[in-house]
mmCIF file of C-alpha atoms in Angstrom:
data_model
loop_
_atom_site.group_PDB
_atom_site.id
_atom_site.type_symbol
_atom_site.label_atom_id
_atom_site.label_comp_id
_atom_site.label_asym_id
_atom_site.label_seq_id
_atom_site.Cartn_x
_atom_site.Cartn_y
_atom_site.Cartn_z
ATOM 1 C CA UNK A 1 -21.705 -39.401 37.867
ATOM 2 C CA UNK A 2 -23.398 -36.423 36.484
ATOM 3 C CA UNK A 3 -23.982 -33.447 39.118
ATOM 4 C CA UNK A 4 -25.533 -31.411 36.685
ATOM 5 C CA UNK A 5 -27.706 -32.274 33.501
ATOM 6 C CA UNK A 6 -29.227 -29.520 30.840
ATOM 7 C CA UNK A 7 -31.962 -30.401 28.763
ATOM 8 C CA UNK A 8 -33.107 -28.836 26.053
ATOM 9 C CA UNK A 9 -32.691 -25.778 28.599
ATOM 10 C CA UNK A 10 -34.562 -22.638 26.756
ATOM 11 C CA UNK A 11 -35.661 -19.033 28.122
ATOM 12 C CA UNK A 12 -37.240 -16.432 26.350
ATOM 13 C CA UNK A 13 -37.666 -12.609 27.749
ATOM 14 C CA UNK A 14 -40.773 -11.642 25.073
ATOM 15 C CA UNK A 15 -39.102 -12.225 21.236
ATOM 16 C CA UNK A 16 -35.696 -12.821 22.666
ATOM 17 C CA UNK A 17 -34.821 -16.016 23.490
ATOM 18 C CA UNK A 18 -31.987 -15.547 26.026
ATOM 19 C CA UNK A 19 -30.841 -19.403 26.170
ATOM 20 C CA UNK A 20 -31.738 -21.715 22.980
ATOM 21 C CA UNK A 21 -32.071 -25.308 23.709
ATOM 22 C CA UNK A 22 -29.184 -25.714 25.927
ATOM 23 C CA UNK A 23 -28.021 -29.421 26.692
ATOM 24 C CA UNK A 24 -25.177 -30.082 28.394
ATOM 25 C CA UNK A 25 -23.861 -32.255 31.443
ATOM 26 C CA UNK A 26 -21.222 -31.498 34.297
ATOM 27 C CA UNK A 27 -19.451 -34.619 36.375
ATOM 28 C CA UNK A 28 -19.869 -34.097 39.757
ATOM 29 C CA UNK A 29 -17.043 -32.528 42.031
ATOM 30 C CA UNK A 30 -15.548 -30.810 39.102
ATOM 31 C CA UNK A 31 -15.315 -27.370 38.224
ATOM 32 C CA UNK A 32 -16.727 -26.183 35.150
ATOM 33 C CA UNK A 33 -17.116 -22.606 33.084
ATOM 34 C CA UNK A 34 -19.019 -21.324 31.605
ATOM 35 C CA UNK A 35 -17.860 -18.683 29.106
ATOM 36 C CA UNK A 36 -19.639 -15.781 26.880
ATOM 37 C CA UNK A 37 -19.735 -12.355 25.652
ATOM 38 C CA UNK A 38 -22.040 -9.909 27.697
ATOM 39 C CA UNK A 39 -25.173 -11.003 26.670
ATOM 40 C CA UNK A 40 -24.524 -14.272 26.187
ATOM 41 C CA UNK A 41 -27.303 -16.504 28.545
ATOM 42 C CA UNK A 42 -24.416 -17.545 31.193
ATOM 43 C CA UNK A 43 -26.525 -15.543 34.237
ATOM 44 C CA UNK A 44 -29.720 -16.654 32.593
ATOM 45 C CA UNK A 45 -28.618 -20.019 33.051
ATOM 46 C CA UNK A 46 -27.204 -20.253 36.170
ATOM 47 C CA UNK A 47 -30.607 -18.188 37.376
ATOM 48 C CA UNK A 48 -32.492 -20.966 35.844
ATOM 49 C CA UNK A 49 -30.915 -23.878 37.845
ATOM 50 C CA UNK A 50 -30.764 -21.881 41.064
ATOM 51 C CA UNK A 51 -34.574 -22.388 40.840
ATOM 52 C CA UNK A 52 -34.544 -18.607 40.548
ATOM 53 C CA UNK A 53 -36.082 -18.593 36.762
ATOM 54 C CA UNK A 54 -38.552 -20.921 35.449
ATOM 55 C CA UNK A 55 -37.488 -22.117 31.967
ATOM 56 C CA UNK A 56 -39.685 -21.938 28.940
ATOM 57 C CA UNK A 57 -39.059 -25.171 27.629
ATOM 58 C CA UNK A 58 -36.517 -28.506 28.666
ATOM 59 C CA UNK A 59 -35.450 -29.691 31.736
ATOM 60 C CA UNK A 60 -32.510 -29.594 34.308
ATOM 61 C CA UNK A 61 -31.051 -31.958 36.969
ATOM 62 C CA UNK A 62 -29.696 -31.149 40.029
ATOM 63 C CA UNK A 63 -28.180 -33.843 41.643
ATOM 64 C CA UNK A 64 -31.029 -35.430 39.780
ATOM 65 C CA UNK A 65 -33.870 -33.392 41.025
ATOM 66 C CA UNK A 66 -35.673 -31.289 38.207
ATOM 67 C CA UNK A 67 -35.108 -27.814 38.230
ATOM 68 C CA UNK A 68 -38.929 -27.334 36.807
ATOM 69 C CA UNK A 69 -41.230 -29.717 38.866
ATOM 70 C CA UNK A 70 -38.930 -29.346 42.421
ATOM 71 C CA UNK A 71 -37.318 -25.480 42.153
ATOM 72 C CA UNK A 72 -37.919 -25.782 46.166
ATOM 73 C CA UNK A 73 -35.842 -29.035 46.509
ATOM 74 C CA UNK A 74 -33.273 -27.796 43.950
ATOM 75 C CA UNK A 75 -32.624 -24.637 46.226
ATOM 76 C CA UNK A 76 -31.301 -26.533 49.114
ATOM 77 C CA UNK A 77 -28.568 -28.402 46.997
ATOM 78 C CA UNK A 78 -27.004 -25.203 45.219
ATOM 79 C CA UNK A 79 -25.543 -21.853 46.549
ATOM 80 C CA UNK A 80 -24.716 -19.133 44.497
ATOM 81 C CA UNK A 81 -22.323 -15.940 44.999
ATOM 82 C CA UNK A 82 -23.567 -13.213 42.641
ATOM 83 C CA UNK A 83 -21.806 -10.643 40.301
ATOM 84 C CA UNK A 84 -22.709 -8.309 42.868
ATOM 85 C CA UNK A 85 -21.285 -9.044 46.437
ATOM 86 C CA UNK A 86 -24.079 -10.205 48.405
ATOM 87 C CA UNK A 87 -23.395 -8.835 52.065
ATOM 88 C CA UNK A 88 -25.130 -6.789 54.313
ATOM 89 C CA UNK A 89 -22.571 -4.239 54.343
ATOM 90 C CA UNK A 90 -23.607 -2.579 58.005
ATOM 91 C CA UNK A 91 -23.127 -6.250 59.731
ATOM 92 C CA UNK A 92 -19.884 -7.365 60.806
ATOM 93 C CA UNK A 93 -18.182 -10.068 58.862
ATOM 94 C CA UNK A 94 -19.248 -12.719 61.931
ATOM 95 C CA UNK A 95 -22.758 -11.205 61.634
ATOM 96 C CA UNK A 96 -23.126 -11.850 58.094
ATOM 97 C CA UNK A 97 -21.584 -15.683 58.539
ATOM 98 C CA UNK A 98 -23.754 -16.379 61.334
ATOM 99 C CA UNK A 99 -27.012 -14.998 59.564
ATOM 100 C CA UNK A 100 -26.440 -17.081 56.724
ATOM 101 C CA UNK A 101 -26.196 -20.395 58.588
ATOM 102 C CA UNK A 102 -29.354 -19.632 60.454
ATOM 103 C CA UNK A 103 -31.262 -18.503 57.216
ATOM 104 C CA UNK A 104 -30.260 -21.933 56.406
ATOM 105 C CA UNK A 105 -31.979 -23.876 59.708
ATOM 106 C CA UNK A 106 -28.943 -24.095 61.755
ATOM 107 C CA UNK A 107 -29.669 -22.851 65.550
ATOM 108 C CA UNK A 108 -27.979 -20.221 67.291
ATOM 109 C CA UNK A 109 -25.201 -22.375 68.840
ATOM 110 C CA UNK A 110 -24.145 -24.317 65.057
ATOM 111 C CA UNK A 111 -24.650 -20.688 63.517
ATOM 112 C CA UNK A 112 -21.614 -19.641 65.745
ATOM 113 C CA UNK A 113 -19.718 -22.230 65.304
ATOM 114 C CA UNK A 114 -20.189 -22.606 61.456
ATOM 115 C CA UNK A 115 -19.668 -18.860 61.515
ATOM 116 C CA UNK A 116 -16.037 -19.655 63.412
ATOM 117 C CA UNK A 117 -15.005 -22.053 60.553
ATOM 118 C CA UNK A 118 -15.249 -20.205 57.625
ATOM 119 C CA UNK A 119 -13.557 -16.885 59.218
ATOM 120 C CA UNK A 120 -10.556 -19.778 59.820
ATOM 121 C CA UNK A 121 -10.799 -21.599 56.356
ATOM 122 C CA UNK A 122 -11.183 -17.999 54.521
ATOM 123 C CA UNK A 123 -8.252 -16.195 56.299
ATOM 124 C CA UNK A 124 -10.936 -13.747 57.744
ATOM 125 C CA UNK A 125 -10.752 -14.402 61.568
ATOM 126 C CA UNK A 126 -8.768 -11.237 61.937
ATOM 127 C CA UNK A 127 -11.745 -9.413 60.591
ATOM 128 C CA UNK A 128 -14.479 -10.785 62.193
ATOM 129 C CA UNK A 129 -15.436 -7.559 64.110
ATOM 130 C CA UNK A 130 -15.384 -5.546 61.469
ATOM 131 C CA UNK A 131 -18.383 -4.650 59.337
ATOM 132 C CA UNK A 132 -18.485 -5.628 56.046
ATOM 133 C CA UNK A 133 -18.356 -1.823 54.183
ATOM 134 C CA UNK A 134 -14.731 -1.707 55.321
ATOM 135 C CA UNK A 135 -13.622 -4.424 53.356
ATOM 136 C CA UNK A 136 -11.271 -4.442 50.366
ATOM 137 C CA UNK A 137 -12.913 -5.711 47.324
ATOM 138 C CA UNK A 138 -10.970 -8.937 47.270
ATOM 139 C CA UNK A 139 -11.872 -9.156 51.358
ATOM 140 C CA UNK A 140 -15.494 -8.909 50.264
ATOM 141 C CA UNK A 141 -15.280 -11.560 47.419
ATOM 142 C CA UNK A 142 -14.311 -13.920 50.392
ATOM 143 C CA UNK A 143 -16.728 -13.031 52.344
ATOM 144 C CA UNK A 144 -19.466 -13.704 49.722
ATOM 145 C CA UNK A 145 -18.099 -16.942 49.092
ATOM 146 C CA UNK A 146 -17.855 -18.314 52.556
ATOM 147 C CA UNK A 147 -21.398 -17.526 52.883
ATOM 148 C CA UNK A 148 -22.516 -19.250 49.735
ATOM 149 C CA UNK A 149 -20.464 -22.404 51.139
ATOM 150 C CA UNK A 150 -21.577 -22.263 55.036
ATOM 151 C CA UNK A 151 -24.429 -24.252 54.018
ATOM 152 C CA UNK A 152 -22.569 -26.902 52.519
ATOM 153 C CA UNK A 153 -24.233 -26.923 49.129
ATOM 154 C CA UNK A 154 -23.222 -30.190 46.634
ATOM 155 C CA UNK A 155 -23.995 -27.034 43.974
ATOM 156 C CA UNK A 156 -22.171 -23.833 44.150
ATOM 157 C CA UNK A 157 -22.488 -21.082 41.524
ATOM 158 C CA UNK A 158 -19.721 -18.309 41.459
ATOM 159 C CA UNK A 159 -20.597 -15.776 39.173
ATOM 160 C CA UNK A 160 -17.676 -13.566 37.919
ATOM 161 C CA UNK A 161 -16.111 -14.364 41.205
ATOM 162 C CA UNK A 162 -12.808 -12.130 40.670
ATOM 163 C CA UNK A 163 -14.474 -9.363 38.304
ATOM 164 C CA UNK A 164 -12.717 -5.953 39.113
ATOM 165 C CA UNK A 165 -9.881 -7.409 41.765
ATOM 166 C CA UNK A 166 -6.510 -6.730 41.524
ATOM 167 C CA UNK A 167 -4.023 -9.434 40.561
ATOM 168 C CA UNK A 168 -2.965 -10.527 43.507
ATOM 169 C CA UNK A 169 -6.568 -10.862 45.567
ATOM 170 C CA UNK A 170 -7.651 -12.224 41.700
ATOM 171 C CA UNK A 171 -4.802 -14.722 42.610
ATOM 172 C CA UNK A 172 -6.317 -15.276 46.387
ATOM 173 C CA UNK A 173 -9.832 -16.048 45.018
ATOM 174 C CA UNK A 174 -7.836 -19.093 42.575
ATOM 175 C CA UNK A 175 -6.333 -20.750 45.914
ATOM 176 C CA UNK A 176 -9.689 -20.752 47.380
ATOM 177 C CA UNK A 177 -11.689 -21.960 44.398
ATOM 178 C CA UNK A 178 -9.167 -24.626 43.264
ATOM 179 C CA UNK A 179 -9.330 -26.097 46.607
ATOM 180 C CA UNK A 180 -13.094 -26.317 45.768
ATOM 181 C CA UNK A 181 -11.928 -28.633 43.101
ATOM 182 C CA UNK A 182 -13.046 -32.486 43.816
ATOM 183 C CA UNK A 183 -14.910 -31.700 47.016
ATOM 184 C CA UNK A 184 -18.211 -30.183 44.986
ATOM 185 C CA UNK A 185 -19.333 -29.272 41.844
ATOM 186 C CA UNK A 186 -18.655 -25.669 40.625
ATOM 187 C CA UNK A 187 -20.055 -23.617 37.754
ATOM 188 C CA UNK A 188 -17.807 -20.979 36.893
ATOM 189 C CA UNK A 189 -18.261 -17.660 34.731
ATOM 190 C CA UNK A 190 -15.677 -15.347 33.896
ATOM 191 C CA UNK A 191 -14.323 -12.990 31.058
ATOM 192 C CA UNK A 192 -11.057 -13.515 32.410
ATOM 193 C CA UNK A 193 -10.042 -16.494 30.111
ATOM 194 C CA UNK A 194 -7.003 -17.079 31.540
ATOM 195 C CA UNK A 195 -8.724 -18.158 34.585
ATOM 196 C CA UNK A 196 -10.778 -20.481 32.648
ATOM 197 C CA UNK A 197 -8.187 -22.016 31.800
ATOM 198 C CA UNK A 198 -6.012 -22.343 35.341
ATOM 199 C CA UNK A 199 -9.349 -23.317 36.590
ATOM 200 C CA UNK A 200 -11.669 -25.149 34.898
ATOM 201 C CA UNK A 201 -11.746 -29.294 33.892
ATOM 202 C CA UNK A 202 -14.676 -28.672 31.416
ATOM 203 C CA UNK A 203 -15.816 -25.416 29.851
ATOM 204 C CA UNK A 204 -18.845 -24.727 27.640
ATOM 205 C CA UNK A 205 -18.725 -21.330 25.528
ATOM 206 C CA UNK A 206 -22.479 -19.721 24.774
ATOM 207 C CA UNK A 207 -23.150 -17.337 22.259
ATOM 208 C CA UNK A 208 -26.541 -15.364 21.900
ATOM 209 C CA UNK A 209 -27.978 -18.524 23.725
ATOM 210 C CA UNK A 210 -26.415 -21.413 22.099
ATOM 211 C CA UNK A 211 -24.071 -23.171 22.885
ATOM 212 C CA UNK A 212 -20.854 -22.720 20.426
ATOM 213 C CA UNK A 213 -18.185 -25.126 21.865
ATOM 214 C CA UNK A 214 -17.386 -27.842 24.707
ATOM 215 C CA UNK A 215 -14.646 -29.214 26.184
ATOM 216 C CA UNK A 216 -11.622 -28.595 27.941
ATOM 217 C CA UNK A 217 -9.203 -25.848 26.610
ATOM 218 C CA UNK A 218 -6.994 -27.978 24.995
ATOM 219 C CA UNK A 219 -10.087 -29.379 23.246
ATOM 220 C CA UNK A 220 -11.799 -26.369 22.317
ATOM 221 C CA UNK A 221 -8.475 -24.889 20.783
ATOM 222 C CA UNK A 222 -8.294 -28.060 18.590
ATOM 223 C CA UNK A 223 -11.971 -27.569 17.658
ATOM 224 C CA UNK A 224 -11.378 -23.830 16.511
ATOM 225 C CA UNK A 225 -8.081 -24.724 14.582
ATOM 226 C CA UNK A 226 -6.637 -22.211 16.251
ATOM 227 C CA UNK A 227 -3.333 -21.836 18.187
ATOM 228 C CA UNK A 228 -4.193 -20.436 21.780
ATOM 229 C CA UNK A 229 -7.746 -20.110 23.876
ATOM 230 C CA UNK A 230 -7.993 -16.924 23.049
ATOM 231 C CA UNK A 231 -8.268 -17.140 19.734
ATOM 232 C CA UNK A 232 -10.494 -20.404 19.920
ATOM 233 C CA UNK A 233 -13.162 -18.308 22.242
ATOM 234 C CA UNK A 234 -13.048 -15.148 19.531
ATOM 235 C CA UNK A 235 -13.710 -18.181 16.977
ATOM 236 C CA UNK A 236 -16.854 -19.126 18.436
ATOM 237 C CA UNK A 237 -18.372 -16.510 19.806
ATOM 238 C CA UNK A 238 -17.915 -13.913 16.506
ATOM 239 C CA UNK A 239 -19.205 -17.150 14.564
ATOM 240 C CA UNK A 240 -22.307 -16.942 15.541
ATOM 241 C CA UNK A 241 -22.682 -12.851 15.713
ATOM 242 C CA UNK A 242 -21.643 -13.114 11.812
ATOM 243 C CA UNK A 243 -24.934 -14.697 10.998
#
């Protein structure tokens, strides 16, 4: 079963048309990336079936709810944790947990305790008092992601999850999101295509709004002729920049 379905998907910012007709599908409880250059549509898209962007033309299914006649509905399924690490920096780790959970309807009581499980599940516990500026970079990428998934969303979004980490919190952030891997559906993008690859069941490259290539790496190298992933991503996103 399909967890995600793109239509047709299309945006356009004025004369620029940011994503061009984008159709693609994603099983559920996989994890999936999507790949690009800067520039490419990949935070267009994800904006658009957050519910966050209204597209200009096609469709989208979220757990088969439309992303353009039921945005509202959409936004309870999905959670997303941005480029940009979305804490309150001057609340403690707990804090932040806790006013998640109730943003999302639970009381007081089931905030707490919600709170309690993802310090344990994200190795964070230790932390809890502390506010959220003093965290490492890698801390914080936790952090953001535990709060994304404290609502329990059949949806979740990570958005250049490991961008600027060092390798071994980059490494951290792998364990965490490959034990994501048959319990919900994730969309993945990175420029780290190594971790597409260690990652991923299904990726989609986009270039300037299209979509160049799907598959899984093995697949897309095959499709590019080429001899390593690498290579088969510089294949199809130059492609479509030579034209």
């Amino acid at each position: 079963m399909n967890s995600i379905e793109l239509k047709e998907l299309s945006k356009q910012f004025g004369s620029r048309t940011a994503v061009d007709k984008l159709t693609l599908s994603v099983e559920q409880g996989t994890v999936f990336g999507l790949l690009g250059q800067n520039g490419a549509g990949k935070t267009t898209t994800i904006k658009m079936l957050c519910g966050l962007l209204s597209p200009c033309g096609g469709d989208a299914l979220i757990e088969g709810i439309s992303v353009t006649s039921k945005p509202q509905e959409v936004k309870k399924l999905v959670a997303v944790s941005p480029q940009e690490t979305a804490v309150a920096k001057n609340l403690t780790v707990f804090e932040n947990l806790e006013f998640v959970a109730e943003i999302y309807g639970a009381n007081k009581s089931t905030a707490k305790e919600k709170a309690q499980e993802m310090l344990l599940r994200f190795g964070l516990a230790d932390r809890a008092k502390d506010k959220a500026k003093s965290l490492s970079g890698g801390m914080a990428r936790k952090l953001s992601i535990a709060m994304a998934l404290i609502s329990k969303p059949k949806v979740l979004f990570l958005d250049e999850p490991t961008l600027g980490l060092d390798v071994r919190a980059r490494r951290e952030l792998w364990n965490v999101i490959g034990e994501l891997n048959g319990k919900m559906t994730v969309v993945l993008t990175t420029h780290y295509l190594e971790e597409a690859q260690a990652l991923c069941n299904k990726i989609a490259i986009m270039s300037c709004g299209l979509l160049r290539a799907l598959g899984t790496a093995e697949e897309i190298i095959k499709q590019s002729n080429t001899d390593n992933f690498e290579d088969a991503f510089l294949f199809f996103t130059e492609k479509e920049e030579e034209k």
